[in-house]
JSON list of C-alpha atoms in Angstrom, two decimals:
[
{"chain": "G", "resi": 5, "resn": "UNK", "atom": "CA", "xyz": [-12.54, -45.03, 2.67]},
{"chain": "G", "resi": 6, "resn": "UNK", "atom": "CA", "xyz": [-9.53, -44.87, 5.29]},
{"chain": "G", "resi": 7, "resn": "UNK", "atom": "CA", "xyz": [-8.21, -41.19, 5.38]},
{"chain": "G", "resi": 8, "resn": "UNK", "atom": "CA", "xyz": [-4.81, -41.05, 6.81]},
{"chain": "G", "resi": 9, "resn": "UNK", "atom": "CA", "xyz": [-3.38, -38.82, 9.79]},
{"chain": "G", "resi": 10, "resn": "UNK", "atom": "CA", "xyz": [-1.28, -37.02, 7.55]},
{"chain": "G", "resi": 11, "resn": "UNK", "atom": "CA", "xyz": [-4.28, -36.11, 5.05]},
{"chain": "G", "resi": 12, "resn": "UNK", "atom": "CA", "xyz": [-6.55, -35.33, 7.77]},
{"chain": "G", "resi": 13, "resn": "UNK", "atom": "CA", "xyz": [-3.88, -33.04, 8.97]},
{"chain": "G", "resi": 14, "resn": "UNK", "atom": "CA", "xyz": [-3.39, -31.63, 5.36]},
{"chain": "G", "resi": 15, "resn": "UNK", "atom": "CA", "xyz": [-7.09, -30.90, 4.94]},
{"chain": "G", "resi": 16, "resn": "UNK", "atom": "CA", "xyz": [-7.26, -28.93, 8.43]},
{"chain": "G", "resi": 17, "resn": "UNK", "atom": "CA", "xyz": [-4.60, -26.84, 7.14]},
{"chain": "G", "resi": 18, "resn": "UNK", "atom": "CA", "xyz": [-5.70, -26.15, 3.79]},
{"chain": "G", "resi": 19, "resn": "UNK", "atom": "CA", "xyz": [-8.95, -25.25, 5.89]},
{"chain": "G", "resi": 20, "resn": "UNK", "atom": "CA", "xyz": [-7.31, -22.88, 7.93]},
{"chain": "G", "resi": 21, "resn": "UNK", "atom": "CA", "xyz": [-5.39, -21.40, 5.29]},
{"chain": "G", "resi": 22, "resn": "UNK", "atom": "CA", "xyz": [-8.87, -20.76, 3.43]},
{"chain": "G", "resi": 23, "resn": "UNK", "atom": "CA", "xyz": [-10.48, -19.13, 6.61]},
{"chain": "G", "resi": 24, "resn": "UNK", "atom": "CA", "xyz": [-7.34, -17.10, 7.18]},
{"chain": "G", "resi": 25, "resn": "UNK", "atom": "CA", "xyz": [-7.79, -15.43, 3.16]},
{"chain": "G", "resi": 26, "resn": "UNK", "atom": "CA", "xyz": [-11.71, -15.15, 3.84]},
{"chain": "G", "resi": 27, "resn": "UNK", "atom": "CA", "xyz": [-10.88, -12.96, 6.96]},
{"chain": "G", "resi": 28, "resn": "UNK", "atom": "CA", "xyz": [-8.10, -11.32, 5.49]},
{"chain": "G", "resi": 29, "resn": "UNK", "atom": "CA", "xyz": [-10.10, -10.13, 2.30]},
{"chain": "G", "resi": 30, "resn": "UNK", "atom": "CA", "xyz": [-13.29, -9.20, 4.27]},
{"chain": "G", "resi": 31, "resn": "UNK", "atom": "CA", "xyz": [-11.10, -7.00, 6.03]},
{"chain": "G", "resi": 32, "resn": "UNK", "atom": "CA", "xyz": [-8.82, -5.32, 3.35]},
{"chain": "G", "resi": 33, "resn": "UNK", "atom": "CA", "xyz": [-12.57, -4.79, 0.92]},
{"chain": "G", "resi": 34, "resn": "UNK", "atom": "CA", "xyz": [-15.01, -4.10, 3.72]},
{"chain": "G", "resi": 35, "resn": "UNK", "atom": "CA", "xyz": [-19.00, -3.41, 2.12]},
{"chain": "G", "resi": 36, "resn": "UNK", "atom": "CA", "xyz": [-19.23, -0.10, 0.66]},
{"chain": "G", "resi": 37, "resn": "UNK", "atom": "CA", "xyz": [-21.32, 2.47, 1.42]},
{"chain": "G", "resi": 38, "resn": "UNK", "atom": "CA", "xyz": [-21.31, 4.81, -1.61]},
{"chain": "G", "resi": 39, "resn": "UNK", "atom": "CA", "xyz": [-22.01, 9.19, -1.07]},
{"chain": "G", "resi": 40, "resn": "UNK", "atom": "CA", "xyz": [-23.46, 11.39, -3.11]},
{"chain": "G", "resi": 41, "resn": "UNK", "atom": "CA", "xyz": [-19.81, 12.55, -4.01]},
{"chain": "G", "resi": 42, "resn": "UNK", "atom": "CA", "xyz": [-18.62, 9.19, -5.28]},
{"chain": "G", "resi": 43, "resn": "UNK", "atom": "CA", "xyz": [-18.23, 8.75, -8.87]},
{"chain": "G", "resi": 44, "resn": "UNK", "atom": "CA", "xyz": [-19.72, 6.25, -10.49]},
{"chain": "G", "resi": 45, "resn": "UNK", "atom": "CA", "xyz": [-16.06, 4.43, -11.53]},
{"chain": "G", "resi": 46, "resn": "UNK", "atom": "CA", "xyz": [-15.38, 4.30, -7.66]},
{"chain": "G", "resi": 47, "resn": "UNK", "atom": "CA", "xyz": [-18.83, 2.55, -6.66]},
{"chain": "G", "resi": 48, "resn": "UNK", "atom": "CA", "xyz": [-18.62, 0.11, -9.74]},
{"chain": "G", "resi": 49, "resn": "UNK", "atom": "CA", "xyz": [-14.98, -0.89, -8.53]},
{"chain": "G", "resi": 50, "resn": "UNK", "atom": "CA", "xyz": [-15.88, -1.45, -4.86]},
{"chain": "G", "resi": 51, "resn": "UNK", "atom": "CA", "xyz": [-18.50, -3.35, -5.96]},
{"chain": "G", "resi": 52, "resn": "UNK", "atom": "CA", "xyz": [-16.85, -5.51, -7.99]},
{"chain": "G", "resi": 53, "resn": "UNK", "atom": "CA", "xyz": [-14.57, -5.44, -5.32]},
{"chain": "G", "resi": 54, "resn": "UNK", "atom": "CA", "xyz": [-16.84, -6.77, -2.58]},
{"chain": "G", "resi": 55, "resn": "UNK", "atom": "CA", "xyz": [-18.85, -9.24, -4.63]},
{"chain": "G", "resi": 56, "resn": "UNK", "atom": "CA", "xyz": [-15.72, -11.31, -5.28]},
{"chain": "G", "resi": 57, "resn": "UNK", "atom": "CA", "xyz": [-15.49, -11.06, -1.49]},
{"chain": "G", "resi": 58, "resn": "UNK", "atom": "CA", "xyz": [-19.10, -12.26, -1.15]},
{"chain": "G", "resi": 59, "resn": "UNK", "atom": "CA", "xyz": [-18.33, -15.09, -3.55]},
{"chain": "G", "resi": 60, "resn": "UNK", "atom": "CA", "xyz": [-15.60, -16.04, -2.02]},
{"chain": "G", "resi": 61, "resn": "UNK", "atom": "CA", "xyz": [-17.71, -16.47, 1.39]},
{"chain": "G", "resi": 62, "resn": "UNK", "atom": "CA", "xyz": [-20.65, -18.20, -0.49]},
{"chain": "G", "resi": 63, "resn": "UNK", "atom": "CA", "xyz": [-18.36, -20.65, -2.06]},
{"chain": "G", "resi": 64, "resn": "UNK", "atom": "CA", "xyz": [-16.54, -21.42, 1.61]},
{"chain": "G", "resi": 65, "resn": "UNK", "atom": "CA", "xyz": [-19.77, -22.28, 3.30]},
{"chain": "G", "resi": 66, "resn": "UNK", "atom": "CA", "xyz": [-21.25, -24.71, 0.50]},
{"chain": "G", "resi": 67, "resn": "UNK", "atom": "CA", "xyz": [-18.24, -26.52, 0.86]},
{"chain": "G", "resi": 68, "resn": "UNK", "atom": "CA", "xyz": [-18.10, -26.78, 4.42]},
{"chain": "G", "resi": 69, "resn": "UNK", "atom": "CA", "xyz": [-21.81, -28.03, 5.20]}
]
C-alpha cells in the first residue's frame, strides 16, 4: 500500500500532537504520594486521576511498537 507525502505528514503530526497531551497530562497529574493527613476523597481522586494518565501512556506505547 502507497502512503502519500501528505498522509505521512498527517500521521507525524497527529503523533506529535499525541506526545505533546501525554507530556502535558503527566505533568499537570504527577503520581501521588498520599500523607497520613489526606482524606480518603483526595487519594481516591488523584488516583483516578493518575490512572487515566497511566492509561493514556499504556495505550500510546502499544500503538507505537
Amino acid at each position: 500500500m502507497l502512503t502519500s507525502h501528505n498522509m505521512l505528514s498527517l500521521l507525524e503530526a497527529k503523533g506529535m500532537q499525541a506526545n505533546a497531551l501525554a507530556l502535558a497530562a503527566q505533568e499537570t497529574f504527577p503520581p501521588f504520594n498520599p500523607t497520613p493527613t489526606d482524606d480518603m476523597n483526595t487519594i481516591m481522586y488523584k488516583a483516578g486521576q493518575r490512572s487515566v494518565v497511566e492509561w493514556l501512556i499504556e495505550k500510546m506505547e502499544d500503538s507505537n511498537g
